[in-house]
Amino acid sequence: MKIVIEELHDGEEDQIIIKCREMTDELIHLLAMIKLHDALIAYDGNNIHRLQPKEIYYIEVVDNKTFLYCKDKVLESKQKLYELENLLLNSDFLRVSKSVLLNLRKVKTLSPALSGRFEATLANNEKVIISRQYVNDLKKILGI
Amino acid sequence: MNIENLLKTMFRSFFIIVTGIIASMYVFCLVFNPDASFSLHDIGGILMMAFVSDLPYLLFYSGKELSKKQMYIRKAIHLPVLLSVVLYFACLWDWINISHTKEVLTFVLLFLFVYIMVFITCKYQDKKLADKLNHRLRERYRSY
């Protein structure tokens, strides 16, 4: 793949132009990676945080509130889970149950959790259950 | 397991139980009563037995995804509850005679054998899939 970097004139906005014959999986992933640099807004009481999606281990809805679980902190988001799911589409995030979006990049290992479900142990040793009805999506994303 | 998935599982298991009962009856009668014949009433009994055997599945109902430990605990409760239900109806419909210890013991052993075999088979399949998923995860996140 050829990479061209052009210097812009003063006042012009930074931009990335992709020229391709078709959008391959590799390109889609690349775009998702670029999009991942857009920070999410999260709250910790009255404090507002700008959070890179790559810092998030998983996102969970509890009692209609959306929480972003990071390595050693939990922040709240005002966005709904489906909104975050759309925002993080084609990234490393995958819906793994009705209430959880999991960052696959943070998964250390997967183990069976009975009845066709799986338990993901994350890099910070937290555990997240993958529902049976979402296992197919996981298999698809990993090319199985 | 939420109610929608639970009903789907119960619906599927109904047919698996019907098949299981017919296969077990065949083996049981082959050993103890090779001249046995079955009436329309018995077919109704098989369907009824499948239905009542399905009911203990309700133990797995949960608003949120059950953890691995919670699932094992419910599974441990499910086994004796299911065995009691099956034994009760088997006695009620004269499929077994409770005063014949050998007959009851064979019935219980047959039940436990099927339950354990299904459990081990599912666990083995899940373990195989987990290994594949772990392998793919490592491949994917090592290459990016």
mmCIF file of C-alpha atoms in Angstrom:
data_model
loop_
_atom_site.group_PDB
_atom_site.id
_atom_site.type_symbol
_atom_site.label_atom_id
_atom_site.label_comp_id
_atom_site.label_asym_id
_atom_site.label_seq_id
_atom_site.Cartn_x
_atom_site.Cartn_y
_atom_site.Cartn_z
ATOM 1 C CA MET A 1 0.000 0.000 0.000
ATOM 2 C CA LYS A 2 1.395 3.383 -1.034
ATOM 3 C CA ILE A 3 1.386 6.096 1.647
ATOM 4 C CA VAL A 4 1.488 9.761 0.546
ATOM 5 C CA ILE A 5 1.928 12.556 3.051
ATOM 6 C CA GLU A 6 1.318 16.104 1.811
ATOM 7 C CA GLU A 7 2.046 19.234 3.747
ATOM 8 C CA LEU A 8 -0.963 21.534 4.046
ATOM 9 C CA HIS A 9 -1.107 25.288 3.627
ATOM 10 C CA ASP A 10 -1.822 27.402 6.673
ATOM 11 C CA GLY A 11 -5.474 27.354 7.790
ATOM 12 C CA GLU A 12 -6.332 24.052 6.091
ATOM 13 C CA GLU A 13 -7.784 21.278 8.260
ATOM 14 C CA ASP A 14 -5.837 18.020 8.673
ATOM 15 C CA GLN A 15 -7.397 15.269 6.588
ATOM 16 C CA ILE A 16 -6.889 11.655 5.617
ATOM 17 C CA ILE A 17 -7.904 10.622 2.098
ATOM 18 C CA ILE A 18 -8.071 6.930 1.271
ATOM 19 C CA LYS A 19 -7.930 5.959 -2.413
ATOM 20 C CA CYS A 20 -8.799 2.325 -3.029
ATOM 21 C CA ARG A 21 -10.556 0.010 -5.483
ATOM 22 C CA GLU A 22 -12.635 -1.531 -2.708
ATOM 23 C CA MET A 23 -12.940 -1.318 1.064
ATOM 24 C CA THR A 24 -11.112 -4.393 2.269
ATOM 25 C CA ASP A 25 -11.370 -5.710 5.832
ATOM 26 C CA GLU A 26 -7.874 -4.398 6.446
ATOM 27 C CA LEU A 27 -8.902 -0.878 5.383
ATOM 28 C CA ILE A 28 -12.068 -0.980 7.458
ATOM 29 C CA HIS A 29 -10.002 -1.967 10.471
ATOM 30 C CA LEU A 30 -7.513 0.804 9.721
ATOM 31 C CA LEU A 31 -10.353 3.344 9.578
ATOM 32 C CA ALA A 32 -11.722 2.030 12.853
ATOM 33 C CA MET A 33 -8.283 2.464 14.409
ATOM 34 C CA ILE A 34 -8.200 6.079 13.216
ATOM 35 C CA LYS A 35 -11.710 6.643 14.557
ATOM 36 C CA LEU A 36 -10.584 5.193 17.877
ATOM 37 C CA HIS A 37 -8.478 8.276 18.398
ATOM 38 C CA ASP A 38 -11.700 10.264 18.816
ATOM 39 C CA ALA A 39 -12.101 10.505 22.546
ATOM 40 C CA LEU A 40 -15.308 9.589 24.361
ATOM 41 C CA ILE A 41 -16.685 11.785 27.071
ATOM 42 C CA ALA A 42 -17.185 10.066 30.402
ATOM 43 C CA TYR A 43 -18.088 11.240 33.868
ATOM 44 C CA ASP A 44 -16.807 10.489 37.321
ATOM 45 C CA GLY A 45 -19.190 12.321 39.610
ATOM 46 C CA ASN A 46 -18.825 15.963 38.639
ATOM 47 C CA ASN A 47 -15.532 15.421 36.802
ATOM 48 C CA ILE A 48 -15.503 15.109 33.030
ATOM 49 C CA HIS A 49 -12.955 12.824 31.357
ATOM 50 C CA ARG A 50 -11.873 12.474 27.741
ATOM 51 C CA LEU A 51 -11.281 8.783 27.219
ATOM 52 C CA GLN A 52 -9.661 6.947 24.336
ATOM 53 C CA PRO A 53 -11.691 3.827 23.417
ATOM 54 C CA LYS A 54 -8.504 1.779 23.604
ATOM 55 C CA GLU A 55 -8.374 2.536 27.356
ATOM 56 C CA ILE A 56 -11.774 0.905 27.884
ATOM 57 C CA TYR A 57 -11.878 -2.778 28.817
ATOM 58 C CA TYR A 58 -15.642 -3.175 28.533
ATOM 59 C CA ILE A 59 -18.848 -1.161 28.598
ATOM 60 C CA GLU A 60 -21.803 -2.328 30.638
ATOM 61 C CA VAL A 61 -25.333 -1.135 31.242
ATOM 62 C CA VAL A 62 -26.469 -1.466 34.845
ATOM 63 C CA ASP A 63 -29.903 -0.144 35.878
ATOM 64 C CA ASN A 64 -30.181 1.838 32.627
ATOM 65 C CA LYS A 65 -26.866 3.580 33.255
ATOM 66 C CA THR A 66 -23.876 3.035 30.984
ATOM 67 C CA PHE A 67 -20.520 2.416 32.623
ATOM 68 C CA LEU A 68 -17.098 2.352 31.005
ATOM 69 C CA TYR A 69 -14.736 -0.044 32.764
ATOM 70 C CA CYS A 70 -11.074 0.849 32.431
ATOM 71 C CA LYS A 71 -7.986 -0.796 33.925
ATOM 72 C CA ASP A 72 -8.579 0.483 37.446
ATOM 73 C CA LYS A 73 -11.454 2.945 37.217
ATOM 74 C CA VAL A 74 -15.122 2.981 36.256
ATOM 75 C CA LEU A 75 -16.633 5.996 34.533
ATOM 76 C CA GLU A 76 -20.182 6.756 33.513
ATOM 77 C CA SER A 77 -21.275 7.646 30.006
ATOM 78 C CA LYS A 78 -24.412 9.583 29.095
ATOM 79 C CA GLN A 79 -24.678 7.648 25.835
ATOM 80 C CA LYS A 80 -26.815 4.546 25.367
ATOM 81 C CA LEU A 81 -25.149 1.225 24.707
ATOM 82 C CA TYR A 82 -26.439 1.037 21.117
ATOM 83 C CA GLU A 83 -25.064 4.537 20.438
ATOM 84 C CA LEU A 84 -21.634 3.502 21.690
ATOM 85 C CA GLU A 85 -21.937 0.268 19.715
ATOM 86 C CA ASN A 86 -22.545 2.272 16.519
ATOM 87 C CA LEU A 87 -19.740 4.646 17.369
ATOM 88 C CA LEU A 88 -17.324 1.763 17.909
ATOM 89 C CA LEU A 89 -18.500 -0.230 14.899
ATOM 90 C CA ASN A 90 -15.701 -2.115 13.087
ATOM 91 C CA SER A 91 -13.368 -1.505 15.979
ATOM 92 C CA ASP A 92 -12.223 -4.083 18.527
ATOM 93 C CA PHE A 93 -15.456 -3.711 20.474
ATOM 94 C CA LEU A 94 -18.035 -6.450 20.199
ATOM 95 C CA ARG A 95 -21.455 -6.885 21.769
ATOM 96 C CA VAL A 96 -21.090 -10.025 23.918
ATOM 97 C CA SER A 97 -24.372 -9.913 25.817
ATOM 98 C CA LYS A 98 -27.512 -7.814 26.001
ATOM 99 C CA SER A 99 -25.796 -5.341 28.297
ATOM 100 C CA VAL A 100 -22.065 -5.591 27.540
ATOM 101 C CA LEU A 101 -19.703 -4.345 24.823
ATOM 102 C CA LEU A 102 -16.292 -5.972 25.148
ATOM 103 C CA ASN A 103 -12.944 -4.698 23.900
ATOM 104 C CA LEU A 104 -11.464 -7.850 22.345
ATOM 105 C CA ARG A 105 -7.993 -6.325 22.475
ATOM 106 C CA LYS A 106 -8.159 -6.550 26.286
ATOM 107 C CA VAL A 107 -9.105 -10.223 26.379
ATOM 108 C CA LYS A 108 -6.375 -12.350 27.906
ATOM 109 C CA THR A 109 -8.102 -15.695 27.543
ATOM 110 C CA LEU A 110 -11.488 -17.314 26.939
ATOM 111 C CA SER A 111 -12.839 -20.334 28.769
ATOM 112 C CA PRO A 112 -16.143 -22.265 28.578
ATOM 113 C CA ALA A 113 -18.823 -21.093 31.026
ATOM 114 C CA LEU A 114 -21.472 -23.852 30.521
ATOM 115 C CA SER A 115 -24.429 -23.936 28.111
ATOM 116 C CA GLY A 116 -22.448 -22.676 25.125
ATOM 117 C CA ARG A 117 -21.360 -19.497 26.902
ATOM 118 C CA PHE A 118 -17.802 -18.318 27.394
ATOM 119 C CA GLU A 119 -16.013 -16.382 30.088
ATOM 120 C CA ALA A 120 -13.491 -13.782 28.979
ATOM 121 C CA THR A 121 -10.677 -13.046 31.408
ATOM 122 C CA LEU A 122 -9.407 -9.548 30.711
ATOM 123 C CA ALA A 123 -5.910 -8.135 31.029
ATOM 124 C CA ASN A 124 -6.830 -6.701 34.463
ATOM 125 C CA ASN A 125 -8.168 -10.150 35.501
ATOM 126 C CA GLU A 126 -11.805 -9.048 35.457
ATOM 127 C CA LYS A 127 -14.199 -11.595 34.005
ATOM 128 C CA VAL A 128 -16.964 -10.970 31.475
ATOM 129 C CA ILE A 129 -19.516 -13.532 30.287
ATOM 130 C CA ILE A 130 -20.118 -13.950 26.548
ATOM 131 C CA SER A 131 -23.743 -15.004 25.910
ATOM 132 C CA ARG A 132 -24.450 -17.964 23.705
ATOM 133 C CA GLN A 133 -26.337 -15.890 21.126
ATOM 134 C CA TYR A 134 -23.297 -13.608 20.624
ATOM 135 C CA VAL A 135 -20.739 -16.414 20.261
ATOM 136 C CA ASN A 136 -21.462 -16.607 16.529
ATOM 137 C CA ASP A 137 -20.579 -12.914 16.107
ATOM 138 C CA LEU A 138 -17.312 -13.544 17.939
ATOM 139 C CA LYS A 139 -16.552 -16.546 15.725
ATOM 140 C CA LYS A 140 -17.327 -14.471 12.636
ATOM 141 C CA ILE A 141 -15.099 -11.583 13.714
ATOM 142 C CA LEU A 142 -12.236 -14.004 14.412
ATOM 143 C CA GLY A 143 -12.791 -15.827 11.135
ATOM 144 C CA ILE A 144 -13.933 -19.200 12.505
ATOM 145 C CA MET B 1 -30.476 -16.478 30.962
ATOM 146 C CA ASN B 2 -33.291 -14.073 30.046
ATOM 147 C CA ILE B 3 -36.839 -15.292 29.465
ATOM 148 C CA GLU B 4 -36.609 -15.230 25.641
ATOM 149 C CA ASN B 5 -33.489 -17.405 25.539
ATOM 150 C CA LEU B 6 -34.826 -19.602 28.290
ATOM 151 C CA LEU B 7 -38.013 -20.356 26.316
ATOM 152 C CA LYS B 8 -35.963 -21.075 23.192
ATOM 153 C CA THR B 9 -33.747 -23.462 25.186
ATOM 154 C CA MET B 10 -36.783 -25.126 26.780
ATOM 155 C CA PHE B 11 -38.447 -25.558 23.394
ATOM 156 C CA ARG B 12 -35.331 -27.174 21.936
ATOM 157 C CA SER B 13 -34.752 -29.330 24.988
ATOM 158 C CA PHE B 14 -38.349 -30.605 24.851
ATOM 159 C CA PHE B 15 -37.586 -32.427 21.611
ATOM 160 C CA ILE B 16 -34.205 -33.627 22.861
ATOM 161 C CA ILE B 17 -35.883 -35.054 25.994
ATOM 162 C CA VAL B 18 -38.581 -36.817 23.928
ATOM 163 C CA THR B 19 -35.841 -38.484 21.861
ATOM 164 C CA GLY B 20 -33.869 -39.275 25.026
ATOM 165 C CA ILE B 21 -36.876 -40.862 26.755
ATOM 166 C CA ILE B 22 -37.679 -43.039 23.732
ATOM 167 C CA ALA B 23 -34.049 -44.192 23.479
ATOM 168 C CA SER B 24 -33.872 -44.854 27.246
ATOM 169 C CA MET B 25 -37.190 -46.739 27.193
ATOM 170 C CA TYR B 26 -35.864 -48.892 24.402
ATOM 171 C CA VAL B 27 -32.704 -49.826 26.342
ATOM 172 C CA PHE B 28 -34.605 -50.217 29.632
ATOM 173 C CA CYS B 29 -37.272 -52.487 28.143
ATOM 174 C CA LEU B 30 -34.693 -54.442 26.168
ATOM 175 C CA VAL B 31 -33.057 -55.380 29.495
ATOM 176 C CA PHE B 32 -36.069 -55.774 31.805
ATOM 177 C CA ASN B 33 -39.122 -56.304 29.641
ATOM 178 C CA PRO B 34 -38.399 -57.325 26.042
ATOM 179 C CA ASP B 35 -42.095 -58.110 25.352
ATOM 180 C CA ALA B 36 -43.315 -54.645 26.330
ATOM 181 C CA SER B 37 -45.831 -52.868 24.139
ATOM 182 C CA PHE B 38 -46.853 -49.230 24.319
ATOM 183 C CA SER B 39 -50.253 -47.581 24.060
ATOM 184 C CA LEU B 40 -51.470 -44.158 23.011
ATOM 185 C CA HIS B 41 -51.574 -43.297 26.718
ATOM 186 C CA ASP B 42 -47.816 -44.026 26.975
ATOM 187 C CA ILE B 43 -47.036 -41.679 24.062
ATOM 188 C CA GLY B 44 -48.960 -38.954 25.900
ATOM 189 C CA GLY B 45 -46.944 -39.851 28.984
ATOM 190 C CA ILE B 46 -43.666 -39.399 27.086
ATOM 191 C CA LEU B 47 -44.739 -35.929 25.903
ATOM 192 C CA MET B 48 -45.919 -35.030 29.399
ATOM 193 C CA MET B 49 -42.658 -36.299 30.911
ATOM 194 C CA ALA B 50 -40.672 -34.164 28.433
ATOM 195 C CA PHE B 51 -42.747 -31.146 29.427
ATOM 196 C CA VAL B 52 -42.304 -31.589 33.186
ATOM 197 C CA SER B 53 -38.589 -32.360 32.714
ATOM 198 C CA ASP B 54 -38.319 -29.063 30.910
ATOM 199 C CA LEU B 55 -39.753 -27.081 33.828
ATOM 200 C CA PRO B 56 -36.659 -27.251 36.109
ATOM 201 C CA TYR B 57 -34.905 -25.237 33.378
ATOM 202 C CA LEU B 58 -36.657 -22.251 34.947
ATOM 203 C CA LEU B 59 -33.945 -22.461 37.626
ATOM 204 C CA PHE B 60 -31.610 -20.898 35.067
ATOM 205 C CA TYR B 61 -33.763 -17.798 34.681
ATOM 206 C CA SER B 62 -31.915 -14.612 35.492
ATOM 207 C CA GLY B 63 -32.347 -10.984 34.491
ATOM 208 C CA LYS B 64 -28.607 -10.658 33.966
ATOM 209 C CA GLU B 65 -25.992 -13.027 32.626
ATOM 210 C CA LEU B 66 -25.050 -15.628 35.252
ATOM 211 C CA SER B 67 -21.395 -15.976 36.196
ATOM 212 C CA LYS B 68 -19.575 -19.282 35.765
ATOM 213 C CA LYS B 69 -19.872 -20.043 39.497
ATOM 214 C CA GLN B 70 -23.578 -19.162 39.637
ATOM 215 C CA MET B 71 -24.150 -21.399 36.613
ATOM 216 C CA TYR B 72 -22.384 -24.351 38.279
ATOM 217 C CA ILE B 73 -24.462 -23.858 41.437
ATOM 218 C CA ARG B 74 -27.722 -23.805 39.469
ATOM 219 C CA LYS B 75 -26.598 -26.827 37.471
ATOM 220 C CA ALA B 76 -25.906 -28.659 40.765
ATOM 221 C CA ILE B 77 -29.449 -27.824 41.936
ATOM 222 C CA HIS B 78 -30.965 -28.648 38.551
ATOM 223 C CA LEU B 79 -29.696 -32.247 38.539
ATOM 224 C CA PRO B 80 -31.419 -33.492 41.751
ATOM 225 C CA VAL B 81 -34.577 -31.467 41.014
ATOM 226 C CA LEU B 82 -34.811 -32.961 37.538
ATOM 227 C CA LEU B 83 -34.082 -36.463 38.837
ATOM 228 C CA SER B 84 -36.833 -36.096 41.477
ATOM 229 C CA VAL B 85 -39.360 -34.882 38.891
ATOM 230 C CA VAL B 86 -38.501 -37.711 36.504
ATOM 231 C CA LEU B 87 -38.609 -40.361 39.273
ATOM 232 C CA TYR B 88 -41.923 -39.055 40.584
ATOM 233 C CA PHE B 89 -43.633 -39.238 37.210
ATOM 234 C CA ALA B 90 -41.997 -42.556 36.308
ATOM 235 C CA CYS B 91 -43.496 -44.045 39.518
ATOM 236 C CA LEU B 92 -46.843 -42.294 39.022
ATOM 237 C CA TRP B 93 -47.246 -43.755 35.531
ATOM 238 C CA ASP B 94 -45.926 -47.198 36.552
ATOM 239 C CA TRP B 95 -42.880 -46.963 34.324
ATOM 240 C CA ILE B 96 -40.876 -48.259 37.278
ATOM 241 C CA ASN B 97 -41.849 -50.014 40.486
ATOM 242 C CA ILE B 98 -40.483 -48.129 43.492
ATOM 243 C CA SER B 99 -40.347 -51.355 45.569
ATOM 244 C CA HIS B 100 -37.901 -52.928 43.077
ATOM 245 C CA THR B 101 -34.586 -51.406 44.136
ATOM 246 C CA LYS B 102 -32.688 -52.851 41.171
ATOM 247 C CA GLU B 103 -35.161 -51.346 38.720
ATOM 248 C CA VAL B 104 -35.057 -47.917 40.386
ATOM 249 C CA LEU B 105 -31.268 -48.028 40.582
ATOM 250 C CA THR B 106 -30.961 -48.898 36.872
ATOM 251 C CA PHE B 107 -33.343 -46.073 36.043
ATOM 252 C CA VAL B 108 -31.348 -43.569 38.136
ATOM 253 C CA LEU B 109 -28.023 -44.780 36.713
ATOM 254 C CA LEU B 110 -29.372 -44.520 33.173
ATOM 255 C CA PHE B 111 -30.561 -41.001 33.923
ATOM 256 C CA LEU B 112 -27.229 -39.981 35.462
ATOM 257 C CA PHE B 113 -25.320 -41.563 32.586
ATOM 258 C CA VAL B 114 -27.278 -39.559 29.984
ATOM 259 C CA TYR B 115 -27.023 -36.324 32.032
ATOM 260 C CA ILE B 116 -23.271 -36.694 32.578
ATOM 261 C CA MET B 117 -22.612 -37.729 28.971
ATOM 262 C CA VAL B 118 -24.474 -34.662 27.657
ATOM 263 C CA PHE B 119 -22.601 -32.462 30.157
ATOM 264 C CA ILE B 120 -19.172 -33.869 29.205
ATOM 265 C CA THR B 121 -19.894 -33.699 25.452
ATOM 266 C CA CYS B 122 -21.013 -30.057 25.678
ATOM 267 C CA LYS B 123 -18.033 -29.161 27.854
ATOM 268 C CA TYR B 124 -15.627 -30.855 25.450
ATOM 269 C CA GLN B 125 -17.122 -29.038 22.444
ATOM 270 C CA ASP B 126 -17.013 -25.691 24.270
ATOM 271 C CA LYS B 127 -13.392 -26.322 25.307
ATOM 272 C CA LYS B 128 -12.454 -27.072 21.690
ATOM 273 C CA LEU B 129 -14.138 -23.872 20.521
ATOM 274 C CA ALA B 130 -12.503 -21.863 23.333
ATOM 275 C CA ASP B 131 -9.066 -23.134 22.229
ATOM 276 C CA LYS B 132 -9.806 -22.091 18.644
ATOM 277 C CA LEU B 133 -11.043 -18.660 19.733
ATOM 278 C CA ASN B 134 -7.990 -18.136 21.970
ATOM 279 C CA HIS B 135 -5.682 -19.101 19.115
ATOM 280 C CA ARG B 136 -7.421 -16.655 16.738
ATOM 281 C CA LEU B 137 -7.393 -13.891 19.346
ATOM 282 C CA ARG B 138 -3.648 -14.278 19.836
ATOM 283 C CA GLU B 139 -3.101 -14.327 16.057
ATOM 284 C CA ARG B 140 -5.245 -11.235 15.483
ATOM 285 C CA TYR B 141 -3.778 -9.060 18.183
ATOM 286 C CA ARG B 142 -0.215 -10.067 17.606
ATOM 287 C CA SER B 143 -0.399 -9.042 13.944
ATOM 288 C CA TYR B 144 -1.805 -5.538 14.541
#
